[in-house]
Amino acid sequence: MIKTTELKKAYGELEVLKGITTQIDKGEVVAVIGPSGSGKSTFLRCLNLMETPTSGDVLFKDTLLTDPKLKEAQIDTIREDIGMVFQHFNLFPNKTVLENICLAPVMRKKATPAQALVKAEELLKKVGLLDKKNAYPNQLSGGQKQRVAIARALAMEPEMMLFDEPTSALDPEMVKEVLLVIQDLAKSHMTTVIVTHEMNFAKKVASRVLFIDQGMIVEEGTPEELFDFPKQERTKIFLDKIT
Ligand code: ADP
Ligand code: MG
């Protein structure tokens, strides 16, 4: 689905990604773990070109996203195929739940307003929030907002989903409802990359775990390999700190 080769990103002098080479196959659920500031968000944002890599390649299906000849309009179209959900929901505060979900599909001419509405209600049902369709974001709990954000991303019918710490801003009692929605998606074989500190979730749901430290993939493997039999000293130290 997506492949990076020697992906690097620097902000001025600061080298944040120091050459990430990896591949995410269709249907895989990849959890990305690692210390704060290690480049996890930057890596995700490079995958859908929200950030322009300094060097290296990102290949999405047959399209080289890092091809300098690629036009902005083409990149926008490809971005539609890669849904993203952030820590802080980023819902439009002055739009209702339904409007939040229907906006992009209608604007990008993926659907007529009527089609978008049908799809939005279907998605809201899926995330358990049909009764909130006319609410505004400030009338929702954090967990509900995040479920709306997930429904909104899915409304574009993406081929893969990126989650950047989707539960980090939530009160503990709301983490589960959001993780359950993501778990359902994973079960439906949505290709997923999720940056998370929820190690139990990663163990249960991920097919593969990447441990990123200081802008590099230090170690990767199945959840069992990485959590139960880490090979690298840095992985062991990180896991010791968080458990
Ligand atoms: P993580 O998600 O693993 O916590 P990030 O990818 O957010 O890490 O950040 C990695 C490093 O890059 C940090 O040192 C951060 O301060 C820096 N960084 C991230 N975004 C920017 C930016 N837009 N400009 C300058 N530095 C940035
Ligand atoms: Mg981050």
PDB file of C-alpha atoms and ligand atoms in Angstrom:
ATOM      1  CA  MET A   1       0.000   0.000   0.000  1.00  0.00           C
ATOM      2  CA  ILE A   2       2.696   2.451   1.018  1.00  0.00           C
ATOM      3  CA  LYS A   3       6.452   2.251   1.034  1.00  0.00           C
ATOM      4  CA  THR A   4       9.107   4.669   2.235  1.00  0.00           C
ATOM      5  CA  THR A   5      12.725   4.594   1.202  1.00  0.00           C
ATOM      6  CA  GLU A   6      15.406   6.419   3.176  1.00  0.00           C
ATOM      7  CA  LEU A   7      12.812   8.986   4.211  1.00  0.00           C
ATOM      8  CA  LYS A   8      14.421  12.007   5.839  1.00  0.00           C
ATOM      9  CA  LYS A   9      12.957  15.160   7.288  1.00  0.00           C
ATOM     10  CA  ALA A  10      14.811  18.063   8.807  1.00  0.00           C
ATOM     11  CA  TYR A  11      13.552  21.328  10.252  1.00  0.00           C
ATOM     12  CA  GLY A  12      16.518  23.613   9.703  1.00  0.00           C
ATOM     13  CA  GLU A  13      19.382  22.071  11.610  1.00  0.00           C
ATOM     14  CA  LEU A  14      17.161  19.584  13.387  1.00  0.00           C
ATOM     15  CA  GLU A  15      17.176  16.178  11.709  1.00  0.00           C
ATOM     16  CA  VAL A  16      13.903  14.616  12.774  1.00  0.00           C
ATOM     17  CA  LEU A  17      13.696  11.597  10.469  1.00  0.00           C
ATOM     18  CA  LYS A  18      17.030  10.060   9.671  1.00  0.00           C
ATOM     19  CA  GLY A  19      16.198   7.593   6.953  1.00  0.00           C
ATOM     20  CA  ILE A  20      13.059   5.535   7.404  1.00  0.00           C
ATOM     21  CA  THR A  21      12.681   2.573   5.098  1.00  0.00           C
ATOM     22  CA  THR A  22       9.589   0.507   5.604  1.00  0.00           C
ATOM     23  CA  GLN A  23       6.564  -0.873   3.859  1.00  0.00           C
ATOM     24  CA  ILE A  24       2.965  -1.201   4.923  1.00  0.00           C
ATOM     25  CA  ASP A  25       0.972  -3.834   3.098  1.00  0.00           C
ATOM     26  CA  LYS A  26      -2.707  -3.752   2.304  1.00  0.00           C
ATOM     27  CA  GLY A  27      -4.742  -4.844   5.313  1.00  0.00           C
ATOM     28  CA  GLU A  28      -1.904  -4.486   7.789  1.00  0.00           C
ATOM     29  CA  VAL A  29      -2.400  -2.744  11.125  1.00  0.00           C
ATOM     30  CA  VAL A  30       0.866  -1.161  12.153  1.00  0.00           C
ATOM     31  CA  ALA A  31       1.362   0.382  15.571  1.00  0.00           C
ATOM     32  CA  VAL A  32       4.099   2.990  15.897  1.00  0.00           C
ATOM     33  CA  ILE A  33       5.543   3.433  19.360  1.00  0.00           C
ATOM     34  CA  GLY A  34       8.439   5.440  20.702  1.00  0.00           C
ATOM     35  CA  PRO A  35       9.455   8.272  23.014  1.00  0.00           C
ATOM     36  CA  SER A  36       8.019  11.757  22.736  1.00  0.00           C
ATOM     37  CA  GLY A  37       9.888  13.823  20.146  1.00  0.00           C
ATOM     38  CA  SER A  38      11.259  10.798  18.318  1.00  0.00           C
ATOM     39  CA  GLY A  39       9.561  11.718  15.029  1.00  0.00           C
ATOM     40  CA  LYS A  40       6.415   9.565  15.071  1.00  0.00           C
ATOM     41  CA  SER A  41       4.032  12.373  14.065  1.00  0.00           C
ATOM     42  CA  THR A  42       6.467  13.666  11.479  1.00  0.00           C
ATOM     43  CA  PHE A  43       6.645  10.180   9.978  1.00  0.00           C
ATOM     44  CA  LEU A  44       2.839   9.960   9.729  1.00  0.00           C
ATOM     45  CA  ARG A  45       2.592  13.440   8.239  1.00  0.00           C
ATOM     46  CA  CYS A  46       5.203  12.538   5.613  1.00  0.00           C
ATOM     47  CA  LEU A  47       3.104   9.523   4.578  1.00  0.00           C
ATOM     48  CA  ASN A  48       0.290  11.733   3.293  1.00  0.00           C
ATOM     49  CA  LEU A  49       2.542  14.645   2.392  1.00  0.00           C
ATOM     50  CA  MET A  50       1.204  16.965   5.050  1.00  0.00           C
ATOM     51  CA  GLU A  51       4.950  17.425   5.478  1.00  0.00           C
ATOM     52  CA  THR A  52       7.331  17.466   2.562  1.00  0.00           C
ATOM     53  CA  PRO A  53      10.222  15.097   3.199  1.00  0.00           C
ATOM     54  CA  THR A  54      13.697  16.585   2.888  1.00  0.00           C
ATOM     55  CA  SER A  55      14.821  13.546   0.928  1.00  0.00           C
ATOM     56  CA  GLY A  56      13.869   9.967   0.269  1.00  0.00           C
ATOM     57  CA  ASP A  57      10.767   8.531  -1.322  1.00  0.00           C
ATOM     58  CA  VAL A  58       7.184   7.735  -0.454  1.00  0.00           C
ATOM     59  CA  LEU A  59       5.459   5.378  -2.828  1.00  0.00           C
ATOM     60  CA  PHE A  60       1.677   5.069  -2.401  1.00  0.00           C
ATOM     61  CA  LYS A  61       0.369   2.213  -4.526  1.00  0.00           C
ATOM     62  CA  ASP A  62       1.746   3.133  -7.964  1.00  0.00           C
ATOM     63  CA  THR A  63       2.338   6.804  -7.291  1.00  0.00           C
ATOM     64  CA  LEU A  64       5.604   8.273  -6.170  1.00  0.00           C
ATOM     65  CA  LEU A  65       4.349  10.981  -3.815  1.00  0.00           C
ATOM     66  CA  THR A  66       7.803  12.496  -3.593  1.00  0.00           C
ATOM     67  CA  ASP A  67       8.008  12.955  -7.360  1.00  0.00           C
ATOM     68  CA  PRO A  68       8.719  16.684  -7.802  1.00  0.00           C
ATOM     69  CA  LYS A  69       6.696  16.608 -11.026  1.00  0.00           C
ATOM     70  CA  LEU A  70       3.538  15.660  -9.132  1.00  0.00           C
ATOM     71  CA  LYS A  71       1.042  18.527  -9.242  1.00  0.00           C
ATOM     72  CA  GLU A  72      -0.685  19.915  -6.155  1.00  0.00           C
ATOM     73  CA  ALA A  73      -4.065  18.808  -7.536  1.00  0.00           C
ATOM     74  CA  GLN A  74      -2.787  15.243  -7.939  1.00  0.00           C
ATOM     75  CA  ILE A  75      -1.463  15.252  -4.402  1.00  0.00           C
ATOM     76  CA  ASP A  76      -4.835  16.463  -3.128  1.00  0.00           C
ATOM     77  CA  THR A  77      -6.542  13.592  -4.895  1.00  0.00           C
ATOM     78  CA  ILE A  78      -4.143  11.062  -3.420  1.00  0.00           C
ATOM     79  CA  ARG A  79      -4.594  12.551   0.048  1.00  0.00           C
ATOM     80  CA  GLU A  80      -8.285  11.691  -0.210  1.00  0.00           C
ATOM     81  CA  ASP A  81      -7.251   8.058  -0.167  1.00  0.00           C
ATOM     82  CA  ILE A  82      -5.373   8.447   3.112  1.00  0.00           C
ATOM     83  CA  GLY A  83      -7.583   9.354   6.055  1.00  0.00           C
ATOM     84  CA  MET A  84      -6.030  10.958   9.096  1.00  0.00           C
ATOM     85  CA  VAL A  85      -7.223  11.313  12.681  1.00  0.00           C
ATOM     86  CA  PHE A  86      -5.389  13.526  15.139  1.00  0.00           C
ATOM     87  CA  GLN A  87      -4.997  13.722  18.885  1.00  0.00           C
ATOM     88  CA  HIS A  88      -7.093  16.891  19.068  1.00  0.00           C
ATOM     89  CA  PHE A  89     -10.017  15.874  16.822  1.00  0.00           C
ATOM     90  CA  ASN A  90      -9.882  19.072  14.697  1.00  0.00           C
ATOM     91  CA  LEU A  91     -13.642  19.145  14.078  1.00  0.00           C
ATOM     92  CA  PHE A  92     -15.144  22.322  12.668  1.00  0.00           C
ATOM     93  CA  PRO A  93     -16.651  23.927  15.780  1.00  0.00           C
ATOM     94  CA  ASN A  94     -19.380  25.868  13.977  1.00  0.00           C
ATOM     95  CA  LYS A  95     -20.689  22.884  12.057  1.00  0.00           C
ATOM     96  CA  THR A  96     -22.920  20.086  13.247  1.00  0.00           C
ATOM     97  CA  VAL A  97     -21.753  16.495  13.378  1.00  0.00           C
ATOM     98  CA  LEU A  98     -23.465  15.729  10.071  1.00  0.00           C
ATOM     99  CA  GLU A  99     -22.057  18.836   8.430  1.00  0.00           C
ATOM    100  CA  ASN A 100     -18.572  17.948   9.646  1.00  0.00           C
ATOM    101  CA  ILE A 101     -18.853  14.543   8.017  1.00  0.00           C
ATOM    102  CA  CYS A 102     -20.498  15.640   4.753  1.00  0.00           C
ATOM    103  CA  LEU A 103     -18.306  18.641   4.023  1.00  0.00           C
ATOM    104  CA  ALA A 104     -15.287  17.013   2.366  1.00  0.00           C
ATOM    105  CA  PRO A 105     -17.128  14.397   0.272  1.00  0.00           C
ATOM    106  CA  VAL A 106     -19.393  17.103  -1.167  1.00  0.00           C
ATOM    107  CA  MET A 107     -16.634  19.688  -1.642  1.00  0.00           C
ATOM    108  CA  ARG A 108     -14.371  17.181  -3.318  1.00  0.00           C
ATOM    109  CA  LYS A 109     -17.295  15.951  -5.446  1.00  0.00           C
ATOM    110  CA  LYS A 110     -17.058  12.433  -4.126  1.00  0.00           C
ATOM    111  CA  ALA A 111     -20.776  12.474  -3.465  1.00  0.00           C
ATOM    112  CA  THR A 112     -23.890  14.574  -3.934  1.00  0.00           C
ATOM    113  CA  PRO A 113     -25.215  16.175  -0.738  1.00  0.00           C
ATOM    114  CA  ALA A 114     -27.936  13.528  -0.569  1.00  0.00           C
ATOM    115  CA  GLN A 115     -25.488  10.659  -1.008  1.00  0.00           C
ATOM    116  CA  ALA A 116     -23.115  12.176   1.535  1.00  0.00           C
ATOM    117  CA  LEU A 117     -25.945  12.391   4.048  1.00  0.00           C
ATOM    118  CA  VAL A 118     -26.895   8.745   3.656  1.00  0.00           C
ATOM    119  CA  LYS A 119     -23.273   7.697   4.034  1.00  0.00           C
ATOM    120  CA  ALA A 120     -22.741   9.995   7.038  1.00  0.00           C
ATOM    121  CA  GLU A 121     -25.711   8.513   8.876  1.00  0.00           C
ATOM    122  CA  GLU A 122     -24.461   5.026   8.117  1.00  0.00           C
ATOM    123  CA  LEU A 123     -21.038   5.903   9.530  1.00  0.00           C
ATOM    124  CA  LEU A 124     -22.529   7.564  12.595  1.00  0.00           C
ATOM    125  CA  LYS A 125     -24.479   4.413  13.257  1.00  0.00           C
ATOM    126  CA  LYS A 126     -21.266   2.439  12.981  1.00  0.00           C
ATOM    127  CA  VAL A 127     -19.502   4.599  15.577  1.00  0.00           C
ATOM    128  CA  GLY A 128     -22.611   4.644  17.774  1.00  0.00           C
ATOM    129  CA  LEU A 129     -23.470   8.321  17.458  1.00  0.00           C
ATOM    130  CA  LEU A 130     -26.480   8.587  15.181  1.00  0.00           C
ATOM    131  CA  ASP A 131     -28.401  10.312  17.969  1.00  0.00           C
ATOM    132  CA  LYS A 132     -25.797  13.107  17.974  1.00  0.00           C
ATOM    133  CA  LYS A 133     -26.046  13.918  14.282  1.00  0.00           C
ATOM    134  CA  ASN A 134     -27.373  17.435  14.843  1.00  0.00           C
ATOM    135  CA  ALA A 135     -25.141  18.263  17.800  1.00  0.00           C
ATOM    136  CA  TYR A 136     -22.238  20.704  17.641  1.00  0.00           C
ATOM    137  CA  PRO A 137     -18.763  19.535  18.672  1.00  0.00           C
ATOM    138  CA  ASN A 138     -18.839  21.480  21.948  1.00  0.00           C
ATOM    139  CA  GLN A 139     -21.898  19.450  22.972  1.00  0.00           C
ATOM    140  CA  LEU A 140     -19.920  16.217  22.726  1.00  0.00           C
ATOM    141  CA  SER A 141     -17.498  14.462  25.058  1.00  0.00           C
ATOM    142  CA  GLY A 142     -13.914  13.938  23.927  1.00  0.00           C
ATOM    143  CA  GLY A 143     -14.570  10.312  23.069  1.00  0.00           C
ATOM    144  CA  GLN A 144     -17.627  11.264  21.035  1.00  0.00           C
ATOM    145  CA  LYS A 145     -15.687  13.979  19.197  1.00  0.00           C
ATOM    146  CA  GLN A 146     -13.003  11.507  18.290  1.00  0.00           C
ATOM    147  CA  ARG A 147     -15.547   9.007  17.017  1.00  0.00           C
ATOM    148  CA  VAL A 148     -17.031  11.753  14.833  1.00  0.00           C
ATOM    149  CA  ALA A 149     -13.533  12.568  13.580  1.00  0.00           C
ATOM    150  CA  ILE A 150     -13.083   8.922  12.613  1.00  0.00           C
ATOM    151  CA  ALA A 151     -16.461   8.874  10.841  1.00  0.00           C
ATOM    152  CA  ARG A 152     -15.496  12.057   9.031  1.00  0.00           C
ATOM    153  CA  ALA A 153     -12.244  10.519   7.786  1.00  0.00           C
ATOM    154  CA  LEU A 154     -14.062   7.358   6.675  1.00  0.00           C
ATOM    155  CA  ALA A 155     -16.627   9.389   4.729  1.00  0.00           C
ATOM    156  CA  MET A 156     -13.979   9.922   2.053  1.00  0.00           C
ATOM    157  CA  GLU A 157     -13.697   6.148   1.695  1.00  0.00           C
ATOM    158  CA  PRO A 158      -9.937   6.138   2.195  1.00  0.00           C
ATOM    159  CA  GLU A 159      -7.774   3.164   1.356  1.00  0.00           C
ATOM    160  CA  MET A 160      -5.735   3.606   4.465  1.00  0.00           C
ATOM    161  CA  MET A 161      -6.081   5.352   7.807  1.00  0.00           C
ATOM    162  CA  LEU A 162      -3.464   7.149   9.862  1.00  0.00           C
ATOM    163  CA  PHE A 163      -4.117   7.749  13.558  1.00  0.00           C
ATOM    164  CA  ASP A 164      -1.834  10.021  15.541  1.00  0.00           C
ATOM    165  CA  GLU A 165      -2.321   9.289  19.240  1.00  0.00           C
ATOM    166  CA  PRO A 166      -6.099   9.252  18.850  1.00  0.00           C
ATOM    167  CA  THR A 167      -6.721   8.618  22.554  1.00  0.00           C
ATOM    168  CA  SER A 168      -3.985  10.710  24.171  1.00  0.00           C
ATOM    169  CA  ALA A 169      -6.228  13.723  24.783  1.00  0.00           C
ATOM    170  CA  LEU A 170      -9.090  11.689  26.221  1.00  0.00           C
ATOM    171  CA  ASP A 171     -10.178  11.108  29.783  1.00  0.00           C
ATOM    172  CA  PRO A 172      -9.383   7.514  30.699  1.00  0.00           C
ATOM    173  CA  GLU A 173     -13.001   6.367  30.668  1.00  0.00           C
ATOM    174  CA  MET A 174     -13.345   7.394  27.029  1.00  0.00           C
ATOM    175  CA  VAL A 175     -10.286   5.653  25.662  1.00  0.00           C
ATOM    176  CA  LYS A 176     -12.007   2.328  25.250  1.00  0.00           C
ATOM    177  CA  GLU A 177     -14.944   3.512  23.132  1.00  0.00           C
ATOM    178  CA  VAL A 178     -12.516   5.052  20.639  1.00  0.00           C
ATOM    179  CA  LEU A 179     -10.180   2.061  20.589  1.00  0.00           C
ATOM    180  CA  LEU A 180     -13.144  -0.229  19.968  1.00  0.00           C
ATOM    181  CA  VAL A 181     -14.071   1.755  16.867  1.00  0.00           C
ATOM    182  CA  ILE A 182     -10.483   1.522  15.609  1.00  0.00           C
ATOM    183  CA  GLN A 183     -10.383  -2.174  16.425  1.00  0.00           C
ATOM    184  CA  ASP A 184     -13.560  -2.722  14.383  1.00  0.00           C
ATOM    185  CA  LEU A 185     -11.971  -0.933  11.464  1.00  0.00           C
ATOM    186  CA  ALA A 186      -8.846  -3.026  11.776  1.00  0.00           C
ATOM    187  CA  LYS A 187     -10.974  -6.174  11.769  1.00  0.00           C
ATOM    188  CA  SER A 188     -12.550  -5.031   8.532  1.00  0.00           C
ATOM    189  CA  HIS A 189      -8.983  -5.061   7.098  1.00  0.00           C
ATOM    190  CA  MET A 190      -8.598  -1.328   6.761  1.00  0.00           C
ATOM    191  CA  THR A 191      -4.891  -0.669   6.265  1.00  0.00           C
ATOM    192  CA  THR A 192      -3.990   1.263   9.404  1.00  0.00           C
ATOM    193  CA  VAL A 193      -1.013   3.028  10.910  1.00  0.00           C
ATOM    194  CA  ILE A 194      -1.543   4.150  14.484  1.00  0.00           C
ATOM    195  CA  VAL A 195       0.829   6.038  16.736  1.00  0.00           C
ATOM    196  CA  THR A 196      -0.182   5.043  20.226  1.00  0.00           C
ATOM    197  CA  HIS A 197       0.854   4.716  23.833  1.00  0.00           C
ATOM    198  CA  GLU A 198      -1.824   2.097  24.424  1.00  0.00           C
ATOM    199  CA  MET A 199       0.423  -0.941  24.526  1.00  0.00           C
ATOM    200  CA  ASN A 200      -2.377  -3.371  25.317  1.00  0.00           C
ATOM    201  CA  PHE A 201      -4.223  -2.170  22.256  1.00  0.00           C
ATOM    202  CA  ALA A 202      -1.088  -2.504  20.132  1.00  0.00           C
ATOM    203  CA  LYS A 203      -0.583  -6.042  21.440  1.00  0.00           C
ATOM    204  CA  LYS A 204      -4.137  -7.033  20.671  1.00  0.00           C
ATOM    205  CA  VAL A 205      -4.771  -5.309  17.363  1.00  0.00           C
ATOM    206  CA  ALA A 206      -1.506  -4.653  15.560  1.00  0.00           C
ATOM    207  CA  SER A 207      -0.068  -7.099  13.052  1.00  0.00           C
ATOM    208  CA  ARG A 208       3.267  -5.327  13.368  1.00  0.00           C
ATOM    209  CA  VAL A 209       4.857  -2.819  15.720  1.00  0.00           C
ATOM    210  CA  LEU A 210       7.483  -0.238  14.774  1.00  0.00           C
ATOM    211  CA  PHE A 211       9.628   1.211  17.528  1.00  0.00           C
ATOM    212  CA  ILE A 212      10.927   4.615  16.470  1.00  0.00           C
ATOM    213  CA  ASP A 213      13.610   6.414  18.448  1.00  0.00           C
ATOM    214  CA  GLN A 214      15.570   9.499  17.410  1.00  0.00           C
ATOM    215  CA  GLY A 215      14.151   9.471  13.911  1.00  0.00           C
ATOM    216  CA  MET A 216      14.967   5.874  13.099  1.00  0.00           C
ATOM    217  CA  ILE A 217      13.186   2.545  13.202  1.00  0.00           C
ATOM    218  CA  VAL A 218      15.175   0.857  15.929  1.00  0.00           C
ATOM    219  CA  GLU A 219      13.223  -2.366  15.864  1.00  0.00           C
ATOM    220  CA  GLU A 220      10.110  -3.835  14.322  1.00  0.00           C
ATOM    221  CA  GLY A 221       8.252  -7.078  14.602  1.00  0.00           C
ATOM    222  CA  THR A 222       5.054  -8.743  15.630  1.00  0.00           C
ATOM    223  CA  PRO A 223       3.637  -7.540  18.962  1.00  0.00           C
ATOM    224  CA  GLU A 224       4.953 -10.729  20.608  1.00  0.00           C
ATOM    225  CA  GLU A 225       8.442 -10.241  19.218  1.00  0.00           C
ATOM    226  CA  LEU A 226       8.638  -6.594  20.137  1.00  0.00           C
ATOM    227  CA  PHE A 227       6.942  -6.591  23.526  1.00  0.00           C
ATOM    228  CA  ASP A 228       7.939  -9.997  24.855  1.00  0.00           C
ATOM    229  CA  PHE A 229      11.312 -10.517  23.216  1.00  0.00           C
ATOM    230  CA  PRO A 230      12.765  -7.117  22.325  1.00  0.00           C
ATOM    231  CA  LYS A 231      16.207  -7.444  20.793  1.00  0.00           C
ATOM    232  CA  GLN A 232      17.520  -3.908  21.003  1.00  0.00           C
ATOM    233  CA  GLU A 233      18.682  -2.326  24.217  1.00  0.00           C
ATOM    234  CA  ARG A 234      16.835   0.906  23.374  1.00  0.00           C
ATOM    235  CA  THR A 235      13.584  -0.975  22.920  1.00  0.00           C
ATOM    236  CA  LYS A 236      14.024  -2.681  26.284  1.00  0.00           C
ATOM    237  CA  ILE A 237      14.726   0.602  28.032  1.00  0.00           C
ATOM    238  CA  PHE A 238      11.671   2.242  26.459  1.00  0.00           C
ATOM    239  CA  LEU A 239       9.377  -0.650  27.318  1.00  0.00           C
ATOM    240  CA  ASP A 240      10.692  -0.733  30.873  1.00  0.00           C
ATOM    241  CA  LYS A 241       9.879   2.936  31.300  1.00  0.00           C
ATOM    242  CA  ILE A 242       6.284   2.688  30.160  1.00  0.00           C
ATOM    243  CA  THR A 243       5.234  -0.500  31.893  1.00  0.00           C
TER     244      THR A 243
HETATM  245  P1  ADP B   1       6.677  12.635  18.215  1.00  0.00           P
HETATM  246  O1  ADP B   1       5.383  12.601  17.472  1.00  0.00           O
HETATM  247  O2  ADP B   1       7.421  11.333  18.195  1.00  0.00           O
HETATM  248  O3  ADP B   1       6.524  13.126  19.622  1.00  0.00           O
HETATM  249  P2  ADP B   1       7.353  14.746  16.358  1.00  0.00           P
HETATM  250  O4  ADP B   1       7.396  14.106  15.033  1.00  0.00           O
HETATM  251  O5  ADP B   1       6.149  15.543  16.702  1.00  0.00           O
HETATM  252  O6  ADP B   1       7.655  13.653  17.488  1.00  0.00           O
HETATM  253  O7  ADP B   1       8.591  15.720  16.523  1.00  0.00           O
HETATM  254  C1  ADP B   1       9.924  15.299  16.374  1.00  0.00           C
HETATM  255  C2  ADP B   1      10.834  16.483  16.541  1.00  0.00           C
HETATM  256  O8  ADP B   1      10.608  17.405  15.495  1.00  0.00           O
HETATM  257  C3  ADP B   1      10.638  17.257  17.842  1.00  0.00           C
HETATM  258  O9  ADP B   1      11.876  17.644  18.317  1.00  0.00           O
HETATM  259  C4  ADP B   1       9.823  18.440  17.403  1.00  0.00           C
HETATM  260  O10 ADP B   1      10.045  19.529  18.226  1.00  0.00           O
HETATM  261  C5  ADP B   1      10.323  18.685  15.996  1.00  0.00           C
HETATM  262  N1  ADP B   1       9.299  19.275  15.117  1.00  0.00           N
HETATM  263  C6  ADP B   1       8.137  18.729  14.763  1.00  0.00           C
HETATM  264  N2  ADP B   1       7.443  19.512  13.926  1.00  0.00           N
HETATM  265  C7  ADP B   1       8.214  20.620  13.744  1.00  0.00           C
HETATM  266  C8  ADP B   1       8.073  21.815  12.967  1.00  0.00           C
HETATM  267  N3  ADP B   1       6.988  22.035  12.204  1.00  0.00           N
HETATM  268  N4  ADP B   1       9.086  22.718  13.023  1.00  0.00           N
HETATM  269  C9  ADP B   1      10.182  22.497  13.773  1.00  0.00           C
HETATM  270  N5  ADP B   1      10.385  21.393  14.521  1.00  0.00           N
HETATM  271  C10 ADP B   1       9.412  20.462  14.502  1.00  0.00           C
HETATM  272 MG    MG B   2       3.475  13.044  18.055  1.00  0.00          MG
END
